[in-house]
Coordinates of C-alpha atoms in Angstrom, one line a residue:
Chain A
X1239 CA -3.6 172.4 89.7
X1240 CA -0.3 173.5 91.0
X1241 CA -1.7 174.7 94.3
X1242 CA -3.5 171.5 94.8
X1243 CA -0.2 169.6 94.4
X1244 CA 1.9 171.9 96.5
X1245 CA 3.6 170.2 99.3
X1246 CA 1.8 166.9 98.8
X1247 CA 1.1 165.1 102.0
X1248 CA 3.2 167.7 103.7
X1249 CA 6.4 166.8 101.9
X1250 CA 8.1 170.0 101.0
X1251 CA 9.4 170.5 97.4
X1252 CA 6.9 168.2 95.8
X1253 CA 5.4 171.0 93.7
X1254 CA 4.9 170.0 90.1
X1255 CA 7.3 171.9 87.8
X1256 CA 5.2 171.4 84.7
X1257 CA 1.4 171.7 84.7
X1258 CA 1.1 169.9 81.4
X1259 CA 3.0 166.7 82.4
X1260 CA 0.1 164.4 83.1
X1261 CA 0.4 161.1 81.4
X1262 CA -1.9 158.2 80.9
X1263 CA 1.0 155.8 81.9
X1264 CA 4.4 156.2 83.5
X1265 CA 6.7 153.3 83.2
X1266 CA 9.5 153.2 85.8
X1267 CA 12.6 151.5 84.4
X1268 CA 13.9 151.3 80.9
X1269 CA 15.2 147.8 81.0
X1270 CA 13.9 144.7 79.1
X1271 CA 10.5 145.0 80.9
X1272 CA 10.1 148.7 80.5
X1273 CA 11.0 148.8 76.9
X1274 CA 8.8 145.8 76.2
X1275 CA 5.8 147.3 77.9
X1276 CA 6.4 150.6 76.1
X1277 CA 6.1 148.8 72.7
X1278 CA 3.0 146.9 74.0
X1279 CA 1.4 150.3 74.8
X1280 CA 2.2 151.6 71.4
X1281 CA 0.6 148.5 69.8
X1282 CA -2.4 149.1 72.0
X1283 CA -2.7 152.7 70.8
X1284 CA -1.6 154.3 74.0
X1285 CA 0.6 157.3 73.1
X1286 CA 0.6 159.6 76.1
X1287 CA 3.2 157.8 78.2
X1288 CA 6.8 158.1 79.3
X1289 CA 9.5 155.7 80.4
X1290 CA 11.6 157.0 83.3
X1291 CA 15.0 155.6 84.1
X1292 CA 17.5 156.9 86.6
X1293 CA 20.3 156.0 84.1
X1294 CA 19.8 155.0 80.5
X1295 CA 18.1 152.3 78.5
X1296 CA 19.5 148.9 79.5
X1297 CA 21.9 150.4 82.0
X1298 CA 21.7 147.4 84.4
X1299 CA 22.6 145.0 81.6
X1300 CA 25.5 147.2 80.6
X1301 CA 26.8 147.0 84.2
X1302 CA 27.1 143.2 84.1
X1303 CA 30.6 141.8 84.3
X1304 CA 32.1 141.8 80.8
X1305 CA 32.3 138.0 80.7
X1306 CA 28.8 137.3 81.8
X1307 CA 26.3 136.2 79.2
X1308 CA 22.6 135.4 79.0
X1309 CA 21.8 132.0 80.3
X1310 CA 18.9 131.6 77.9
X1311 CA 19.8 131.0 74.3
X1312 CA 18.4 133.2 71.5
X1313 CA 17.2 131.7 68.3
X1314 CA 15.3 133.5 65.6
X1315 CA 12.5 131.1 65.3
X1316 CA 9.7 133.5 64.8
X1317 CA 8.9 131.9 61.5
X1318 CA 7.6 128.8 63.3
X1319 CA 5.7 130.8 65.8
X1320 CA 8.0 130.5 68.7
X1321 CA 9.5 133.6 70.2
X1322 CA 13.2 134.0 70.8
X1323 CA 13.5 133.4 74.5
X1324 CA 15.2 136.8 75.0
X1325 CA 12.7 138.7 72.9
X1326 CA 10.8 141.5 74.5
X1327 CA 8.2 142.1 71.8
X1328 CA 6.4 140.2 68.9
X1329 CA 8.6 140.2 65.9
X1330 CA 11.8 141.1 67.7
X1331 CA 14.6 138.6 68.1
X1332 CA 18.0 139.5 69.6
X1333 CA 19.4 136.4 67.8
X1334 CA 18.4 137.9 64.5
X1335 CA 19.7 141.3 65.1
X1336 CA 22.9 140.4 67.0
X1337 CA 23.7 136.9 65.6
X1338 CA 24.7 135.8 69.0
X1339 CA 23.0 133.1 71.1
X1340 CA 24.1 134.2 74.5
X1341 CA 24.6 137.9 74.4
X1342 CA 26.7 139.8 77.0
X1343 CA 24.9 142.4 79.1
X1344 CA 26.6 145.2 77.1
X1345 CA 25.4 143.6 73.8
X1346 CA 21.8 143.3 75.1
X1347 CA 21.8 146.9 76.4
X1348 CA 22.8 148.0 72.9
X1349 CA 20.0 145.8 71.5
X1350 CA 17.5 147.5 73.8
X1351 CA 18.8 151.0 72.9
X1352 CA 18.3 150.1 69.2
X1353 CA 14.7 149.0 69.8
X1354 CA 13.9 152.1 71.9
X1355 CA 15.2 154.2 69.1
X1356 CA 13.4 152.3 66.3
X1357 CA 10.1 152.6 68.1
X1358 CA 10.9 156.2 69.1
X1359 CA 9.8 155.4 72.7
X1360 CA 9.3 158.5 74.9
X1361 CA 12.1 158.4 77.4
X1362 CA 13.2 160.4 80.4
X1363 CA 16.7 159.1 81.1
X1364 CA 18.9 160.1 84.0
X1365 CA 15.8 160.8 86.0
X1366 CA 15.7 159.1 89.4
X1367 CA 12.4 158.4 90.9
X1368 CA 12.5 159.4 94.6
X1369 CA 9.1 158.2 95.6
X1370 CA 5.6 157.6 94.3
X1371 CA 2.4 158.6 95.9
X1372 CA -1.3 158.6 95.0
X1373 CA -3.7 161.4 95.5
X1374 CA -7.2 161.8 94.2
X1375 CA -6.8 158.7 92.0
X1376 CA -3.6 160.2 90.3
X1377 CA -0.1 158.8 90.8
X1378 CA 2.5 161.4 91.7
X1379 CA 5.9 160.3 90.6
X1380 CA 8.4 162.4 92.4
X1381 CA 11.7 162.9 90.6
X1382 CA 14.6 165.3 91.1
X1383 CA 13.3 167.1 88.0
X1384 CA 9.8 167.6 89.5
X1385 CA 6.6 165.6 89.8
X1386 CA 5.2 163.6 87.0
X1387 CA 1.5 162.9 87.2
X1388 CA -0.2 159.8 85.7
X1389 CA -3.3 157.7 85.8
X1390 CA -1.3 154.5 85.8
X1391 CA 2.2 153.6 86.9
X1392 CA 4.0 150.5 85.6
X1393 CA 6.8 149.5 87.9
X1394 CA 9.4 147.8 85.8
X1395 CA 12.5 148.8 87.8
X1396 CA 14.7 145.7 88.1
X1397 CA 16.7 144.3 90.9
X1398 CA 20.2 144.5 89.6
X1399 CA 20.9 147.8 91.4
X1400 CA 19.9 146.2 94.7
X1401 CA 22.3 143.4 95.5
X1402 CA 21.5 141.3 98.6
X1403 CA 24.4 142.0 101.0
X1404 CA 23.0 140.2 104.0
X1405 CA 22.5 136.7 105.3
X1406 CA 25.5 136.1 107.5
X1407 CA 27.8 137.9 109.9
X1408 CA 30.5 139.8 107.9
X1409 CA 28.7 139.6 104.6
X1410 CA 29.4 143.3 104.2
X1411 CA 33.1 142.4 104.0
X1412 CA 32.5 140.5 100.8
X1413 CA 32.3 141.9 97.3
X1414 CA 29.0 141.3 95.4
X1415 CA 29.4 139.9 92.0
X1416 CA 27.3 142.6 90.5
X1417 CA 30.0 145.1 91.3
X1418 CA 32.6 143.2 89.2
X1419 CA 33.4 144.9 85.9
X1420 CA 35.5 142.2 84.5
X1421 CA 36.5 138.9 86.1
X1422 CA 39.9 139.0 84.4
X1423 CA 40.7 142.2 86.3
X1424 CA 40.4 140.5 89.7
X1425 CA 43.8 140.1 91.4
X1426 CA 44.6 137.0 93.3
X1427 CA 44.9 133.3 92.8
X1428 CA 42.1 131.8 94.8
X1429 CA 38.6 132.9 95.6
X1430 CA 35.9 132.0 98.0
X1431 CA 32.4 132.3 96.4
X1432 CA 29.3 132.3 98.5
X1433 CA 26.2 131.3 96.5
X1434 CA 25.8 128.6 93.9
X1435 CA 23.0 129.8 91.6
X1436 CA 23.6 131.3 88.2
X1437 CA 25.8 134.3 89.4
X1438 CA 28.0 132.2 91.6
X1439 CA 28.5 129.5 89.0
X1440 CA 29.2 132.2 86.4
X1441 CA 31.9 133.7 88.5
X1442 CA 33.4 130.3 89.2
X1443 CA 33.4 129.5 85.4
X1444 CA 35.2 132.7 84.4
X1445 CA 37.7 132.5 87.3
X1446 CA 38.3 128.8 86.6
X1447 CA 39.1 129.6 83.0
X1448 CA 41.7 132.1 84.3
X1449 CA 43.2 129.2 86.2
X1450 CA 42.2 130.6 89.6
X1451 CA 41.3 128.2 92.4
X1452 CA 37.7 128.4 93.6
X1453 CA 35.9 127.2 96.6
X1454 CA 32.1 127.7 96.3
X1455 CA 29.6 127.4 99.1
X1456 CA 25.8 127.1 98.9
X1457 CA 23.4 126.4 101.7
X1458 CA 21.5 124.3 99.1
X1459 CA 22.8 122.4 96.1
X1460 CA 21.4 124.1 93.0
X1461 CA 23.6 122.0 90.7
X1462 CA 22.0 118.9 92.0
X1463 CA 18.4 120.0 91.4
X1464 CA 16.4 117.7 89.1
X1465 CA 13.7 119.9 87.7
X1466 CA 12.8 121.3 84.3
X1467 CA 11.8 124.6 85.9
X1468 CA 14.5 127.1 84.8
X1469 CA 13.7 129.3 87.8
X1470 CA 14.8 126.6 90.2
X1471 CA 17.3 124.5 88.3
X1472 CA 20.5 125.8 86.9
X1473 CA 20.4 126.6 83.2
X1474 CA 21.7 124.2 80.6
X1475 CA 24.3 126.9 79.7
X1476 CA 25.7 126.7 83.2
X1477 CA 25.6 122.9 83.5
X1478 CA 27.4 122.7 80.2
X1479 CA 30.1 125.1 81.3
X1480 CA 30.5 123.2 84.6
X1481 CA 31.2 120.1 82.5
X1482 CA 34.5 121.7 81.4
X1483 CA 38.0 120.4 82.3
X1484 CA 39.0 123.9 83.6
X1485 CA 36.0 124.1 85.9
X1486 CA 36.5 120.6 87.2
X1487 CA 40.2 121.2 87.8
X1488 CA 39.8 124.5 89.6
X1489 CA 36.4 124.7 91.3
X1490 CA 35.6 122.8 94.5
X1491 CA 31.9 122.8 95.3
X1492 CA 30.5 122.7 98.8
X1493 CA 26.8 121.8 98.6
X1494 CA 24.5 122.1 101.6
X1495 CA 27.1 124.3 103.4
X1496 CA 25.7 127.4 105.0
X1497 CA 28.2 130.2 105.7
X1498 CA 28.1 131.4 109.3
X1499 CA 30.6 134.2 109.2
X1500 CA 33.3 136.1 107.3
X1501 CA 36.0 138.0 109.1
X1502 CA 39.0 140.0 107.9
X1503 CA 42.1 140.2 110.0
X1504 CA 45.7 140.8 109.2
X1505 CA 45.0 140.8 105.5
X1506 CA 43.3 137.4 105.5
X1507 CA 39.6 136.7 105.0
X1508 CA 38.4 133.8 107.1
X1509 CA 35.1 132.1 106.2
X1510 CA 33.4 129.8 108.8
X1511 CA 30.6 127.5 107.9
X1512 CA 27.6 126.4 110.0
X1513 CA 29.1 123.0 110.2
X1514 CA 32.3 124.4 111.7
X1515 CA 34.7 124.2 108.7
X1516 CA 37.1 127.1 108.3
X1517 CA 38.5 128.4 105.0
X1518 CA 40.8 131.4 104.3
X1519 CA 42.0 133.5 101.4
X1520 CA 43.9 136.7 101.0
X1521 CA 41.3 137.8 98.4
X1522 CA 38.0 139.4 99.1
X1523 CA 35.3 136.7 99.0
X1524 CA 32.7 137.1 96.3
X1525 CA 29.1 137.2 97.3
X1526 CA 26.7 135.8 94.7
X1527 CA 23.7 136.1 96.9
X1528 CA 21.2 137.5 94.4
X1529 CA 19.2 140.7 94.7
X1530 CA 16.6 142.1 97.0
X1531 CA 14.6 143.7 94.2
X1532 CA 13.2 147.2 93.9
X1533 CA 9.6 146.4 94.8
X1534 CA 10.2 147.7 98.3
X1535 CA 10.0 151.2 96.9
X1536 CA 6.5 150.8 95.9
X1537 CA 5.2 148.2 98.4
X1538 CA 3.2 150.9 100.2
X1539 CA 1.0 151.1 97.1
X1540 CA 0.0 147.5 97.2
X1541 CA -2.1 145.5 99.7
X1542 CA 0.1 142.8 101.2
X1543 CA -0.7 139.2 101.7
X1544 CA 0.2 137.5 105.0
X1545 CA 3.4 136.1 103.4
X1546 CA 4.5 139.5 102.3
X1547 CA 3.7 139.1 98.6
X1548 CA 1.6 141.8 97.1
X1549 CA -2.1 141.1 96.5
X1550 CA -2.7 140.8 92.8
X1551 CA -5.9 140.6 90.9
X1552 CA -7.3 138.1 88.5
X1553 CA -5.6 139.7 85.5
X1554 CA -2.1 139.1 86.9
X1555 CA 0.0 136.9 84.7
X1556 CA 3.2 137.1 86.8
Chain B
X404 CA -5.6 86.2 53.1
X405 CA -2.2 84.7 52.1
X406 CA -3.4 83.6 48.7
X407 CA -4.7 87.1 48.0
X408 CA -1.3 88.6 48.8
X409 CA 0.7 86.0 46.9
X410 CA 2.9 87.6 44.3
X411 CA 1.4 91.0 44.6
X412 CA 1.3 92.9 41.3
X413 CA 3.3 90.1 39.8
X414 CA 6.3 90.7 42.0
X415 CA 7.7 87.3 43.1
X416 CA 8.5 86.7 46.8
X417 CA 6.0 89.2 48.2
X418 CA 4.1 86.6 50.0
X419 CA 3.3 87.6 53.6
X420 CA 5.4 85.5 56.1
X421 CA 3.0 86.2 58.9
X422 CA -0.8 86.2 58.5
X423 CA -1.3 88.1 61.8
X424 CA 0.9 91.0 61.2
X425 CA -1.7 93.6 60.2
X426 CA -1.3 96.9 61.9
X427 CA -3.3 100.0 62.2
X428 CA -0.3 102.1 61.5
X429 CA 3.2 101.4 60.3
X430 CA 5.8 104.1 60.8
X431 CA 8.8 103.9 58.5
X432 CA 11.9 105.4 60.1
X433 CA 12.9 105.5 63.7
X434 CA 14.4 109.0 63.7
X435 CA 13.2 112.1 65.5
X436 CA 10.0 112.2 63.4
X437 CA 9.2 108.5 63.7
X438 CA 9.8 108.3 67.5
X439 CA 7.8 111.5 68.0
X440 CA 4.9 110.2 65.9
X441 CA 5.0 106.9 67.8
X442 CA 4.6 108.7 71.1
X443 CA 1.8 110.8 69.6
X444 CA 0.0 107.6 68.6
X445 CA 0.3 106.2 72.1
X446 CA -1.1 109.5 73.5
X447 CA -4.0 109.1 71.0
X448 CA -4.7 105.6 72.2
X449 CA -3.4 103.8 69.1
X450 CA -1.5 100.7 70.2
X451 CA -1.4 98.4 67.2
X452 CA 1.5 100.0 65.4
X453 CA 5.1 99.4 64.7
X454 CA 8.1 101.5 63.8
X455 CA 10.3 100.0 61.1
X456 CA 13.9 101.2 60.6
X457 CA 16.5 99.7 58.4
X458 CA 19.1 100.3 61.1
X459 CA 18.4 101.4 64.6
X460 CA 16.7 104.3 66.5
X461 CA 18.5 107.5 65.6
X462 CA 21.0 105.9 63.4
X463 CA 21.2 108.8 61.0
X464 CA 22.0 111.1 63.8
X465 CA 24.7 108.7 65.1
X466 CA 26.3 108.8 61.6
X467 CA 26.9 112.6 61.8
X468 CA 30.5 113.7 61.9
X469 CA 31.7 113.6 65.5
X470 CA 32.2 117.3 65.7
X471 CA 28.8 118.3 64.2
X472 CA 26.2 119.6 66.6
X473 CA 22.6 120.7 66.5
X474 CA 22.2 124.2 65.1
X475 CA 19.1 124.8 67.2
X476 CA 19.7 125.4 70.9
X477 CA 17.9 123.3 73.5
X478 CA 16.5 124.9 76.6
X479 CA 14.3 123.3 79.2
X480 CA 11.6 125.9 79.1
X481 CA 8.6 123.7 79.4
X482 CA 7.6 125.5 82.6
X483 CA 6.7 128.6 80.7
X484 CA 4.9 126.7 78.0
X485 CA 7.5 126.9 75.3
X486 CA 8.9 123.6 74.0
X487 CA 12.6 122.9 73.8
X488 CA 13.3 123.5 70.1
X489 CA 14.7 120.0 69.8
X490 CA 11.9 118.3 71.6
X491 CA 9.9 115.6 69.8
X492 CA 7.0 115.3 72.3
X493 CA 5.2 117.3 74.9
X494 CA 7.1 117.2 78.2
X495 CA 10.4 116.0 76.7
X496 CA 13.4 118.2 76.6
X497 CA 16.8 117.1 75.4
X498 CA 18.3 120.0 77.3
X499 CA 16.9 118.7 80.5
X500 CA 18.0 115.1 80.0
X501 CA 21.3 115.8 78.4
X502 CA 22.3 119.2 79.9
X503 CA 23.7 120.2 76.6
X504 CA 22.4 123.1 74.4
X505 CA 23.8 121.8 71.1
X506 CA 24.0 118.0 71.2
X507 CA 26.1 116.0 68.8
X508 CA 24.4 113.6 66.5
X509 CA 25.5 110.7 68.7
X510 CA 24.2 112.4 71.9
X511 CA 20.8 113.0 70.2
X512 CA 20.6 109.4 69.0
X513 CA 21.2 108.2 72.5
X514 CA 18.4 110.6 73.7
X515 CA 16.0 109.1 71.1
X516 CA 17.0 105.6 72.2
X517 CA 16.2 106.5 75.8
X518 CA 12.8 107.8 74.8
X519 CA 11.9 104.8 72.7
X520 CA 12.8 102.6 75.6
X521 CA 10.9 104.7 78.1
X522 CA 7.7 104.6 76.1
X523 CA 8.4 101.0 75.1
X524 CA 7.7 101.9 71.5
X525 CA 7.1 98.8 69.3
X526 CA 10.2 98.6 67.0
X527 CA 11.4 96.5 64.1
X528 CA 15.0 97.6 63.8
X529 CA 17.4 96.4 61.1
X530 CA 14.5 95.9 58.8
X531 CA 14.8 97.5 55.4
X532 CA 11.7 98.5 53.6
X533 CA 12.1 97.5 50.0
X534 CA 8.9 99.0 48.6
X535 CA 5.4 99.9 49.6
X536 CA 2.2 99.1 47.6
X537 CA -1.5 99.4 48.2
X538 CA -4.1 96.8 47.5
X539 CA -7.7 96.7 48.4
X540 CA -7.2 99.7 50.7
X541 CA -4.4 98.0 52.7
X542 CA -0.8 99.1 52.5
X543 CA 1.7 96.3 51.9
X544 CA 5.1 97.2 53.3
X545 CA 7.6 94.8 51.7
X546 CA 10.7 94.1 53.9
X547 CA 13.3 91.5 53.6
X548 CA 11.7 89.8 56.6
X549 CA 8.3 89.6 54.8
X550 CA 5.3 91.8 54.1
X551 CA 3.8 93.9 56.8
X552 CA 0.2 95.0 56.3
X553 CA -1.3 98.1 57.6
X554 CA -4.3 100.5 57.2
X555 CA -2.0 103.5 57.4
X556 CA 1.6 104.2 56.7
X557 CA 3.5 107.2 58.1
X558 CA 6.6 107.9 56.0
X559 CA 9.1 109.4 58.4
X560 CA 12.3 108.2 56.7
X561 CA 14.8 111.0 56.7
X562 CA 17.1 112.3 54.0
X563 CA 20.5 111.8 55.6
X564 CA 21.0 108.5 53.9
X565 CA 20.5 110.1 50.5
X566 CA 23.2 112.7 49.9
X567 CA 22.9 114.9 46.8
X568 CA 25.8 113.9 44.7
X569 CA 24.9 115.7 41.5
X570 CA 24.8 119.3 40.3
X571 CA 28.0 119.7 38.3
X572 CA 30.4 117.7 36.2
X573 CA 32.7 115.6 38.4
X574 CA 30.7 115.9 41.5
X575 CA 31.1 112.2 42.0
X576 CA 34.8 112.8 42.5
X577 CA 34.0 114.7 45.7
X578 CA 33.3 113.4 49.2
X579 CA 30.0 114.2 50.7
X580 CA 30.2 115.7 54.2
X581 CA 27.7 113.1 55.4
X582 CA 30.3 110.4 54.9
X583 CA 32.9 112.1 57.2
X584 CA 33.1 110.3 60.5
X585 CA 35.4 112.9 62.2
X586 CA 36.8 116.1 60.6
X587 CA 40.0 115.7 62.7
X588 CA 40.7 112.4 60.8
X589 CA 40.9 114.1 57.4
X590 CA 44.4 114.3 56.1
X591 CA 45.7 117.3 54.2
X592 CA 46.2 121.0 54.8
X593 CA 43.7 122.6 52.6
X594 CA 40.2 121.9 51.4
X595 CA 37.8 123.0 48.7
X596 CA 34.2 122.9 50.1
X597 CA 31.3 123.1 47.7
X598 CA 28.1 124.4 49.4
X599 CA 27.8 127.1 52.0
X600 CA 24.6 126.3 53.9
X601 CA 24.8 124.7 57.4
X602 CA 26.8 121.5 56.4
X603 CA 29.4 123.4 54.4
X604 CA 29.9 126.1 57.1
X605 CA 30.1 123.4 59.7
X606 CA 32.8 121.6 57.8
X607 CA 34.7 124.9 57.4
X608 CA 34.4 125.7 61.1
X609 CA 35.9 122.4 62.2
X610 CA 38.6 122.3 59.6
X611 CA 39.4 126.0 60.4
X612 CA 39.8 125.1 64.1
X613 CA 42.3 122.5 63.0
X614 CA 44.2 125.3 61.2
X615 CA 43.5 123.9 57.7
X616 CA 43.0 126.3 54.9
X617 CA 39.5 126.4 53.4
X618 CA 38.1 127.8 50.2
X619 CA 34.3 127.5 50.2
X620 CA 32.1 128.0 47.1
X621 CA 28.3 128.6 47.0
X622 CA 26.2 129.5 44.0
X623 CA 24.3 131.8 46.3
X624 CA 25.4 133.6 49.5
X625 CA 23.6 132.0 52.4
X626 CA 25.8 133.9 54.9
X627 CA 24.5 137.2 53.5
X628 CA 20.8 136.4 53.7
X629 CA 18.9 138.8 55.8
X630 CA 15.9 136.9 57.0
X631 CA 14.6 135.5 60.3
X632 CA 13.4 132.3 58.6
X633 CA 15.8 129.7 59.9
X634 CA 15.1 127.4 56.9
X635 CA 16.6 130.1 54.6
X636 CA 19.1 132.0 56.8
X637 CA 22.1 130.4 58.4
X638 CA 21.6 129.7 62.1
X639 CA 22.8 132.0 64.8
X640 CA 25.0 129.1 65.9
X641 CA 26.8 129.2 62.6
X642 CA 27.0 132.9 62.3
X643 CA 28.5 133.0 65.8
X644 CA 31.1 130.4 64.9
X645 CA 31.9 132.2 61.7
X646 CA 32.7 135.3 63.8
X647 CA 35.7 133.4 65.2
X648 CA 39.4 134.4 64.6
X649 CA 40.3 130.8 63.4
X650 CA 37.5 130.9 60.9
X651 CA 38.3 134.3 59.7
X652 CA 42.0 133.4 59.4
X653 CA 41.5 130.1 57.6
X654 CA 38.3 130.2 55.5
X655 CA 37.9 132.2 52.3
X656 CA 34.3 132.4 51.2
X657 CA 33.3 132.6 47.5
X658 CA 29.7 133.8 47.4
X659 CA 27.6 133.7 44.2
X660 CA 30.2 131.4 42.7
X661 CA 28.7 128.3 40.9
X662 CA 31.0 125.3 40.5
X663 CA 31.2 124.2 36.9
X664 CA 33.4 121.1 37.2
X665 CA 35.8 119.1 39.3
X666 CA 38.5 116.9 37.7
X667 CA 41.2 114.7 39.2
X668 CA 44.4 114.3 37.3
X669 CA 47.9 113.4 38.5
X670 CA 46.8 113.4 42.1
X671 CA 45.4 116.9 42.0
X672 CA 41.7 117.9 42.2
X673 CA 41.0 120.9 39.9
X674 CA 37.8 122.9 40.5
X675 CA 36.5 125.3 37.8
X676 CA 33.8 127.9 38.5
X677 CA 31.2 129.1 36.1
X678 CA 33.0 132.5 36.0
X679 CA 36.2 130.7 34.8
X680 CA 38.2 130.7 38.0
X681 CA 40.4 127.7 38.7
X682 CA 41.4 126.3 42.1
X683 CA 43.3 123.1 43.0
X684 CA 44.1 121.0 45.9
X685 CA 45.6 117.6 46.5
X686 CA 42.8 116.7 48.8
X687 CA 39.4 115.4 47.8
X688 CA 36.9 118.3 47.7
X689 CA 34.1 118.2 50.2
X690 CA 30.6 118.3 48.8
X691 CA 28.1 119.9 51.2
X692 CA 25.3 119.8 48.7
X693 CA 22.5 118.7 50.9
X694 CA 20.3 115.7 50.5
X695 CA 17.8 114.4 47.9
X696 CA 15.4 113.0 50.5
X697 CA 13.7 109.6 50.7
X698 CA 10.3 110.6 49.4
X699 CA 11.1 109.3 46.0
X700 CA 10.6 105.8 47.4
X701 CA 6.9 106.5 48.1
X702 CA 6.1 109.2 45.5
X703 CA 4.1 106.7 43.5
X704 CA 1.6 106.6 46.3
X705 CA 0.9 110.3 46.0
X706 CA -0.7 112.4 43.3
X707 CA 1.7 114.9 42.0
X708 CA 1.2 118.6 41.4
X709 CA 2.6 120.1 38.2
X710 CA 5.7 121.3 40.1
X711 CA 6.5 117.9 41.3
X712 CA 5.3 118.3 44.9
X713 CA 2.9 115.8 46.3
X714 CA -0.8 116.9 46.5
X715 CA -1.6 117.2 50.1
X716 CA -5.1 117.6 51.7
X717 CA -6.5 120.2 54.0
X718 CA -5.1 118.5 57.1
X719 CA -1.5 118.9 56.0
X720 CA 0.6 120.8 58.4
X721 CA 3.9 120.4 56.7

């Protein structure tokens, strides 16, 4: 078997380090999705699987800014047949175990760790997946610790590690909100925030509460959307926090205002909008531009539709 | 028809005032249940019905203390097929229309009024039902404005109007929390609260936030229950508010402590517990002892089980 695997597709160093490591399923990513799928596999009787994560269980949640909380509320309503919105498996409710409606990222990471331990999920933490290939019907998951072989791979790597840093000239001069450990640590009295969906509003809420002055720009106007679809509309949690005197006092919203460029000269950041307005601040602008996602690492394993989305089969429930 | 109805069962004045008012369904109570059932009837094609309420739509909610909020969170998650927990009909979400997760009673009453108006529900407000009887297969709903006749009656009168004022000697000296308009209006620096389920904890939370000192007694220990059943356990919302420095500083909880008596002498209320402890306060103790419910008004129309519960048929989904 080893010889067959040696230098797969001509890539040196892809020799398997362990002949016995062939799984039925490899799950990439030990976040909410990975842990949830792992429990589902156990329920289905699948035991020969492993969850691989480049860090630890729930690490992306643990990396959230300290002040940031879940926008979906948890409620332990299992007894009436409705799942806790933040539940990852039947019978599990973060509200019940944590007694918090809107957990922080750190709290949720701890919750996921507790679940992984309870179910004794097979984990390979601190194991980065370098690439995935397929040969003779077997997936070859190449990690720094060697190749893992599997009949199926479930890609549940998240997007939080891959902030979107593009979109306008000078965006690389800004600081992505995902790199903020704690909003109360940010120095400065005023902030330019680019992006008005959940992350941007969240940043504005916390900085407003610290009595900083905020100017927030979005090319659309998420806070004016009238839809019940929570993937389009802002969450109730955000709307409610926006309806707060500190937010109203300190945050000025610029809807339908695309950012054209950010420059940094003589210690001042200058933001120009597509409609030729100019704003400046001595503090690094915050970029709340979302995430690019991690699917690009496995896109070669999917057929692509014309619009760039992967082709999915009839069983897809995405 | 009128002659047949005259002086029903020998009760004078029960003559119908309107020969034409015979409905397919009469709904008693224009609260969440009554309005929800009204919409369900419309969906089912039933049009000849009326909702009777002795006050107005949502009046019991409007009577809540100003500070009191829903313990269940609202979230507009219809798009993923899960109802808002505070929804009363398919496609309706208080979170979407109000943009508040935990509405106050007044907010929810306004929400119900808006729905009743939108669906043009047939209402008879300010119409108190004095009693209900059944004759020749027809229900006779006796109101001050005359008798309403109907083939079916749906009893959706709530319990909020019927606070439980009993349970120990001197309970009538206490003030039921349902009669409090606003906790911030209560004078005095310390309060004895009897009852530790949602209402009692809610009172303690608001008074704690006003920096009043609270001693709270419950014959059980609701805050120590370990169950995911929200009808037994305290809500996450309450647990979270109990985990607040002001609550911890100001509220002393007495679990498994039955109250034996309350007396009032020389301007001081004295509370004695079953285990012979004595507490006193110049302020009227608050009774958070729940509600007796309104079903007693119609219990004669049901067969009773040995344990006092009404006999229900196979279609019951209570």
